[in-house]
PDB file of C-alpha atoms in Angstrom:
ATOM      1  CA  MET A   1      99.904 113.619 100.422  1.00 47.00           C
ATOM      2  CA  SER A   2      99.810 110.086 101.713  1.00 48.00           C
ATOM      3  CA  GLY A   3     103.562 109.515 101.261  1.00 49.00           C
ATOM      4  CA  ASP A   4     104.294 110.091 104.950  1.00 67.00           C
ATOM      5  CA  SER A   5     104.629 106.347 105.490  1.00 82.00           C
ATOM      6  CA  ALA A   6     108.228 105.228 105.948  1.00 84.00           C
ATOM      7  CA  ALA A   7     107.456 102.174 103.791  1.00 86.00           C
ATOM      8  CA  LEU A   8     106.721 104.489 100.858  1.00 92.00           C
ATOM      9  CA  GLN A   9     109.872 106.593 101.158  1.00 93.00           C
ATOM     10  CA  PRO A  10     112.589 105.454  98.735  1.00 95.00           C
ATOM     11  CA  PRO A  11     115.878 104.620 100.473  1.00 94.00           C
ATOM     12  CA  ALA A  12     118.939 106.807  99.976  1.00 94.00           C
ATOM     13  CA  ASP A  13     120.363 104.402  97.378  1.00 95.00           C
ATOM     14  CA  ALA A  14     117.231 104.438  95.185  1.00 96.00           C
ATOM     15  CA  VAL A  15     117.740 105.413  91.557  1.00 97.00           C
ATOM     16  CA  PRO A  16     115.550 107.291  89.081  1.00 96.00           C
ATOM     17  CA  PRO A  17     113.337 104.997  86.972  1.00 96.00           C
ATOM     18  CA  VAL A  18     114.435 104.175  83.426  1.00 95.00           C
ATOM     19  CA  ARG A  19     111.863 103.655  80.703  1.00 96.00           C
ATOM     20  CA  HIS A  20     112.495 100.367  78.897  1.00 94.00           C
ATOM     21  CA  PRO A  21     113.536 100.864  75.241  1.00 94.00           C
ATOM     22  CA  ASP A  22     110.710  98.539  74.133  1.00 92.00           C
ATOM     23  CA  ALA A  23     108.048 100.338  76.194  1.00 93.00           C
ATOM     24  CA  PRO A  24     105.014 101.669  74.310  1.00 94.00           C
ATOM     25  CA  ALA A  25     105.546 105.117  72.800  1.00 96.00           C
ATOM     26  CA  PRO A  26     104.135 108.203  74.545  1.00 97.00           C
ATOM     27  CA  GLY A  27     100.455 108.549  73.698  1.00 97.00           C
ATOM     28  CA  GLU A  28     100.043 104.843  72.865  1.00 96.00           C
ATOM     29  CA  LEU A  29      96.995 103.131  74.371  1.00 93.00           C
ATOM     30  CA  LEU A  30      98.180 100.316  76.623  1.00 89.00           C
ATOM     31  CA  GLY A  31      95.019  98.216  76.404  1.00 82.00           C
ATOM     32  CA  ALA A  32      93.913  95.609  78.910  1.00 80.00           C
ATOM     33  CA  HIS A  33      96.703  93.546  80.412  1.00 71.00           C
ATOM     34  CA  TYR A  34      94.189  90.719  81.019  1.00 71.00           C
ATOM     35  CA  GLY A  35      90.622  90.456  79.727  1.00 74.00           C
ATOM     36  CA  GLN A  36      89.232  89.354  83.105  1.00 72.00           C
ATOM     37  CA  CYS A  37      90.954  92.118  85.099  1.00 76.00           C
ATOM     38  CA  PHE A  38      88.364  94.104  87.078  1.00 73.00           C
ATOM     39  CA  GLY A  39      90.359  97.291  86.507  1.00 73.00           C
ATOM     40  CA  CYS A  40      91.036  97.227  82.764  1.00 75.00           C
ATOM     41  CA  GLY A  41      89.574  94.047  81.269  1.00 75.00           C
ATOM     42  CA  ASP A  42      86.814  94.115  78.700  1.00 84.00           C
ATOM     43  CA  GLY A  43      85.502  90.747  79.993  1.00 81.00           C
ATOM     44  CA  GLN A  44      84.173  92.285  83.205  1.00 77.00           C
ATOM     45  CA  PRO A  45      80.683  93.745  82.688  1.00 84.00           C
ATOM     46  CA  HIS A  46      80.836  95.827  85.898  1.00 82.00           C
ATOM     47  CA  GLY A  47      84.590  96.466  85.813  1.00 83.00           C
ATOM     48  CA  LEU A  48      86.217  99.860  85.495  1.00 85.00           C
ATOM     49  CA  HIS A  49      87.259  99.415  81.847  1.00 80.00           C
ATOM     50  CA  LEU A  50      90.101 101.789  82.646  1.00 90.00           C
ATOM     51  CA  GLN A  51      91.932 103.080  79.572  1.00 91.00           C
ATOM     52  CA  ALA A  52      95.633 103.885  80.103  1.00 94.00           C
ATOM     53  CA  ARG A  53      98.070 105.620  77.761  1.00 96.00           C
ATOM     54  CA  ALA A  54     101.847 105.767  77.940  1.00 97.00           C
ATOM     55  CA  GLY A  55     103.194 109.174  78.887  1.00 97.00           C
ATOM     56  CA  GLU A  56     106.632 110.756  78.805  1.00 97.00           C
ATOM     57  CA  GLY A  57     109.380 109.183  80.895  1.00 96.00           C
ATOM     58  CA  VAL A  58     107.905 106.557  83.210  1.00 97.00           C
ATOM     59  CA  SER A  59     104.413 108.025  83.446  1.00 98.00           C
ATOM     60  CA  ILE A  60     100.946 107.226  82.222  1.00 97.00           C
ATOM     61  CA  THR A  61      97.537 108.823  82.029  1.00 97.00           C
ATOM     62  CA  ALA A  62      94.277 106.916  82.359  1.00 96.00           C
ATOM     63  CA  GLU A  63      90.530 107.464  82.471  1.00 95.00           C
ATOM     64  CA  PHE A  64      87.467 105.674  83.664  1.00 92.00           C
ATOM     65  CA  THR A  65      83.843 106.681  83.966  1.00 94.00           C
ATOM     66  CA  VAL A  66      82.112 105.975  87.276  1.00 94.00           C
ATOM     67  CA  GLN A  67      79.083 103.768  86.534  1.00 93.00           C
ATOM     68  CA  PRO A  68      76.020 103.093  88.736  1.00 95.00           C
ATOM     69  CA  ALA A  69      77.530  99.676  89.626  1.00 93.00           C
ATOM     70  CA  HIS A  70      80.499 101.525  91.197  1.00 93.00           C
ATOM     71  CA  GLN A  71      78.428 103.321  93.872  1.00 95.00           C
ATOM     72  CA  GLY A  72      79.122 103.322  97.592  1.00 94.00           C
ATOM     73  CA  ALA A  73      76.843 106.039  98.910  1.00 94.00           C
ATOM     74  CA  PRO A  74      73.858 106.967  96.704  1.00 96.00           C
ATOM     75  CA  GLY A  75      75.156 108.636  93.564  1.00 97.00           C
ATOM     76  CA  LEU A  76      78.826 108.562  94.616  1.00 97.00           C
ATOM     77  CA  ALA A  77      81.731 106.279  93.733  1.00 96.00           C
ATOM     78  CA  HIS A  78      82.689 103.679  96.341  1.00 96.00           C
ATOM     79  CA  GLY A  79      86.070 104.449  97.918  1.00 96.00           C
ATOM     80  CA  GLY A  80      87.260 100.913  97.169  1.00 95.00           C
ATOM     81  CA  VAL A  81      86.480 101.404  93.483  1.00 95.00           C
ATOM     82  CA  LEU A  82      88.490 104.629  93.472  1.00 97.00           C
ATOM     83  CA  ALA A  83      91.377 102.833  95.202  1.00 96.00           C
ATOM     84  CA  THR A  84      91.121 100.118  92.535  1.00 93.00           C
ATOM     85  CA  ALA A  85      91.358 102.756  89.791  1.00 95.00           C
ATOM     86  CA  LEU A  86      94.493 104.175  91.413  1.00 97.00           C
ATOM     87  CA  ASP A  87      95.996 100.696  91.878  1.00 94.00           C
ATOM     88  CA  GLU A  88      95.277  99.743  88.260  1.00 92.00           C
ATOM     89  CA  THR A  89      96.800 102.987  86.995  1.00 95.00           C
ATOM     90  CA  LEU A  90      99.887 102.607  89.173  1.00 96.00           C
ATOM     91  CA  GLY A  91     100.266  98.947  88.183  1.00 93.00           C
ATOM     92  CA  SER A  92     100.188  99.897  84.516  1.00 92.00           C
ATOM     93  CA  LEU A  93     103.404 101.863  85.035  1.00 95.00           C
ATOM     94  CA  ASN A  94     105.272  98.572  85.259  1.00 91.00           C
ATOM     95  CA  TRP A  95     104.602  97.986  81.572  1.00 90.00           C
ATOM     96  CA  LEU A  96     106.837 100.990  80.835  1.00 95.00           C
ATOM     97  CA  LEU A  97     109.611  99.356  82.872  1.00 94.00           C
ATOM     98  CA  ARG A  98     108.840  95.957  81.271  1.00 91.00           C
ATOM     99  CA  THR A  99     108.802  94.527  84.786  1.00 90.00           C
ATOM    100  CA  ILE A 100     106.391  92.047  86.353  1.00 88.00           C
ATOM    101  CA  ALA A 101     105.428  93.531  89.710  1.00 92.00           C
ATOM    102  CA  VAL A 102     102.683  93.313  92.315  1.00 92.00           C
ATOM    103  CA  THR A 103     101.257  95.873  94.694  1.00 94.00           C
ATOM    104  CA  GLY A 104     103.123  95.751  97.989  1.00 95.00           C
ATOM    105  CA  ARG A 105     101.547  98.810  99.606  1.00 96.00           C
ATOM    106  CA  LEU A 106      98.966 101.365  98.524  1.00 97.00           C
ATOM    107  CA  GLU A 107      98.120 104.471 100.559  1.00 97.00           C
ATOM    108  CA  THR A 108      95.158 106.445  99.314  1.00 97.00           C
ATOM    109  CA  ASP A 109      93.789 109.874 100.181  1.00 97.00           C
ATOM    110  CA  PHE A 110      90.166 110.635  99.339  1.00 97.00           C
ATOM    111  CA  VAL A 111      90.054 114.397  98.811  1.00 97.00           C
ATOM    112  CA  ARG A 112      86.545 114.996  97.400  1.00 97.00           C
ATOM    113  CA  PRO A 113      83.505 112.941  96.359  1.00 97.00           C
ATOM    114  CA  VAL A 114      83.335 111.516  92.848  1.00 98.00           C
ATOM    115  CA  PRO A 115      79.758 111.378  91.521  1.00 97.00           C
ATOM    116  CA  VAL A 116      78.364 108.621  89.304  1.00 97.00           C
ATOM    117  CA  GLY A 117      78.797 109.636  85.667  1.00 97.00           C
ATOM    118  CA  THR A 118      82.082 111.429  86.370  1.00 96.00           C
ATOM    119  CA  VAL A 119      85.136 110.732  84.244  1.00 96.00           C
ATOM    120  CA  LEU A 120      88.105 110.284  86.578  1.00 97.00           C
ATOM    121  CA  HIS A 121      91.320 111.484  84.904  1.00 98.00           C
ATOM    122  CA  LEU A 122      94.346 109.729  86.394  1.00 98.00           C
ATOM    123  CA  LYS A 123      98.054 110.547  86.186  1.00 98.00           C
ATOM    124  CA  ALA A 124     100.780 108.293  87.554  1.00 98.00           C
ATOM    125  CA  GLU A 125     104.552 108.139  87.543  1.00 98.00           C
ATOM    126  CA  VAL A 126     107.351 106.021  88.932  1.00 98.00           C
ATOM    127  CA  THR A 127     109.472 108.168  91.238  1.00 97.00           C
ATOM    128  CA  ALA A 128     112.284 105.770  92.203  1.00 97.00           C
ATOM    129  CA  VAL A 129     113.547 102.187  92.004  1.00 97.00           C
ATOM    130  CA  ALA A 130     115.552 100.358  94.670  1.00 97.00           C
ATOM    131  CA  GLY A 131     116.356  96.753  93.814  1.00 95.00           C
ATOM    132  CA  ARG A 132     113.007  94.954  93.417  1.00 95.00           C
ATOM    133  CA  LYS A 133     111.068  97.902  94.902  1.00 97.00           C
ATOM    134  CA  ILE A 134     109.294 100.367  92.611  1.00 97.00           C
ATOM    135  CA  TYR A 135     108.012 103.604  94.181  1.00 98.00           C
ATOM    136  CA  CYS A 136     105.226 105.505  92.440  1.00 97.00           C
ATOM    137  CA  THR A 137     102.530 108.114  92.885  1.00 98.00           C
ATOM    138  CA  ALA A 138      99.178 108.925  91.256  1.00 98.00           C
ATOM    139  CA  THR A 139      96.421 111.519  91.285  1.00 98.00           C
ATOM    140  CA  GLY A 140      92.832 111.374  90.081  1.00 98.00           C
ATOM    141  CA  HIS A 141      91.190 114.557  88.806  1.00 98.00           C
ATOM    142  CA  ILE A 142      87.546 115.377  88.124  1.00 98.00           C
ATOM    143  CA  GLY A 143      86.232 117.948  85.660  1.00 96.00           C
ATOM    144  CA  GLY A 144      89.152 117.339  83.258  1.00 97.00           C
ATOM    145  CA  PRO A 145      92.801 116.240  83.316  1.00 96.00           C
ATOM    146  CA  ASP A 146      93.805 119.423  85.156  1.00 96.00           C
ATOM    147  CA  GLY A 147      90.650 119.669  87.279  1.00 98.00           C
ATOM    148  CA  PRO A 148      90.494 119.414  91.054  1.00 98.00           C
ATOM    149  CA  VAL A 149      92.197 116.428  92.692  1.00 98.00           C
ATOM    150  CA  ALA A 150      89.623 113.958  94.006  1.00 98.00           C
ATOM    151  CA  VAL A 151      91.935 111.076  94.992  1.00 98.00           C
ATOM    152  CA  ARG A 152      95.651 110.456  95.225  1.00 98.00           C
ATOM    153  CA  ALA A 153      97.891 107.603  96.199  1.00 98.00           C
ATOM    154  CA  ASP A 154     101.453 106.561  96.818  1.00 97.00           C
ATOM    155  CA  ALA A 155     102.437 102.968  96.221  1.00 97.00           C
ATOM    156  CA  LEU A 156     105.201 100.447  96.470  1.00 97.00           C
ATOM    157  CA  PHE A 157     105.319  97.663  93.882  1.00 96.00           C
ATOM    158  CA  ILE A 158     107.549  94.617  94.238  1.00 95.00           C
ATOM    159  CA  GLU A 159     109.129  92.950  91.219  1.00 94.00           C
ATOM    160  CA  VAL A 160     108.255  89.233  91.014  1.00 90.00           C
ATOM    161  CA  LYS A 161     108.804  86.361  88.619  1.00 67.00           C
ATOM    162  CA  VAL A 162     105.932  84.799  86.678  1.00 54.00           C
ATOM    163  CA  ASP A 163     106.079  81.876  89.151  1.00 52.00           C
ATOM    164  CA  HIS A 164     104.311  84.163  91.655  1.00 46.00           C
ATOM    165  CA  PHE A 165     101.152  83.922  89.546  1.00 48.00           C
ATOM    166  CA  ILE A 166     101.574  80.255  88.669  1.00 48.00           C
ATOM    167  CA  ASP A 167     102.015  79.309  92.334  1.00 53.00           C
ATOM    168  CA  HIS A 168      99.107  81.400  93.656  1.00 50.00           C
ATOM    169  CA  GLY A 169      96.566  81.734  90.819  1.00 52.00           C
ATOM    170  CA  ARG A 170      93.743  79.384  89.868  1.00 55.00           C
ATOM    171  CA  GLN A 171      95.105  76.759  87.514  1.00 64.00           C
ATOM    172  CA  GLU A 172      92.337  77.138  84.899  1.00 68.00           C
ATOM    173  CA  GLU A 173      92.970  80.866  84.376  1.00 60.00           C
ATOM    174  CA  ILE A 174      96.750  80.460  84.519  1.00 57.00           C
ATOM    175  CA  GLN A 175      96.660  77.734  81.861  1.00 62.00           C
ATOM    176  CA  ALA A 176      94.386  79.771  79.571  1.00 59.00           C
ATOM    177  CA  ALA A 177      96.643  82.818  79.851  1.00 59.00           C
ATOM    178  CA  MET A 178      99.801  80.755  79.272  1.00 60.00           C
ATOM    179  CA  GLU A 179      98.289  79.219  76.119  1.00 65.00           C
ATOM    180  CA  ASP A 180      97.347  82.557  74.538  1.00 60.00           C
ATOM    181  CA  PRO A 181      99.039  82.574  71.096  1.00 63.00           C
ATOM    182  CA  ASP A 182      99.617  86.342  71.318  1.00 60.00           C
ATOM    183  CA  GLN A 183     103.017  86.658  73.027  1.00 55.00           C
ATOM    184  CA  VAL A 184     102.418  90.219  74.203  1.00 55.00           C
ATOM    185  CA  ARG A 185      99.009  89.404  75.721  1.00 55.00           C
ATOM    186  CA  ARG A 186     100.502  86.297  77.319  1.00 50.00           C
ATOM    187  CA  ALA A 187     103.248  88.375  78.969  1.00 57.00           C
ATOM    188  CA  ARG A 188     100.898  91.191  79.988  1.00 56.00           C
ATOM    189  CA  ALA A 189      98.424  88.825  81.682  1.00 56.00           C
ATOM    190  CA  PHE A 190     100.941  88.427  84.476  1.00 56.00           C
ATOM    191  CA  GLU A 191     101.906  92.070  84.690  1.00 54.00           C
ATOM    192  CA  VAL A 192     100.234  93.518  87.791  1.00 46.00           C
ATOM    193  CA  ASN A 193      98.661  92.854  91.162  1.00 42.00           C
ATOM    194  CA  PRO A 194      98.823  89.841  93.461  1.00 37.00           C
TER     195      PRO A 194
END
């Protein structure tokens, strides 16, 4: 596994993750956190349209189908697209913690090719929390949820305040998201990734 990096090893004082009492129930579809997100948004014609569901504890499952627009080599998923699917899945875990966090580090192992037309079945869980640092891991399976592992990743997410997005995002998109009348969508727009 890719977790050999010292940056991805929780410190001795890390604690087990705690699912927020208001987190979506196990089995509940999480939906897109932001319509223009390349990973999960329905406003991206060539995006992944990743579908994530809350799992038990602080875990989720997700799926996406590799489309022709996601190719790297002829007929195979681009490694960057697979890394994006892992990052999106891992980032969705933060919704179960009800924490705004961004990817600090992502280490990915590419175990086997993923052909166009394949459904990638992803599983992710938070393994530890230390202050603002959230440690998590994910695997992507082909041929079914328990099929062979094609990709896997370990990640470190860093808790941030909404100001992170306001200070660094494009004003037009920030304003539109902040004015969304749906409070949950408004909060989720700022949920993951720098």
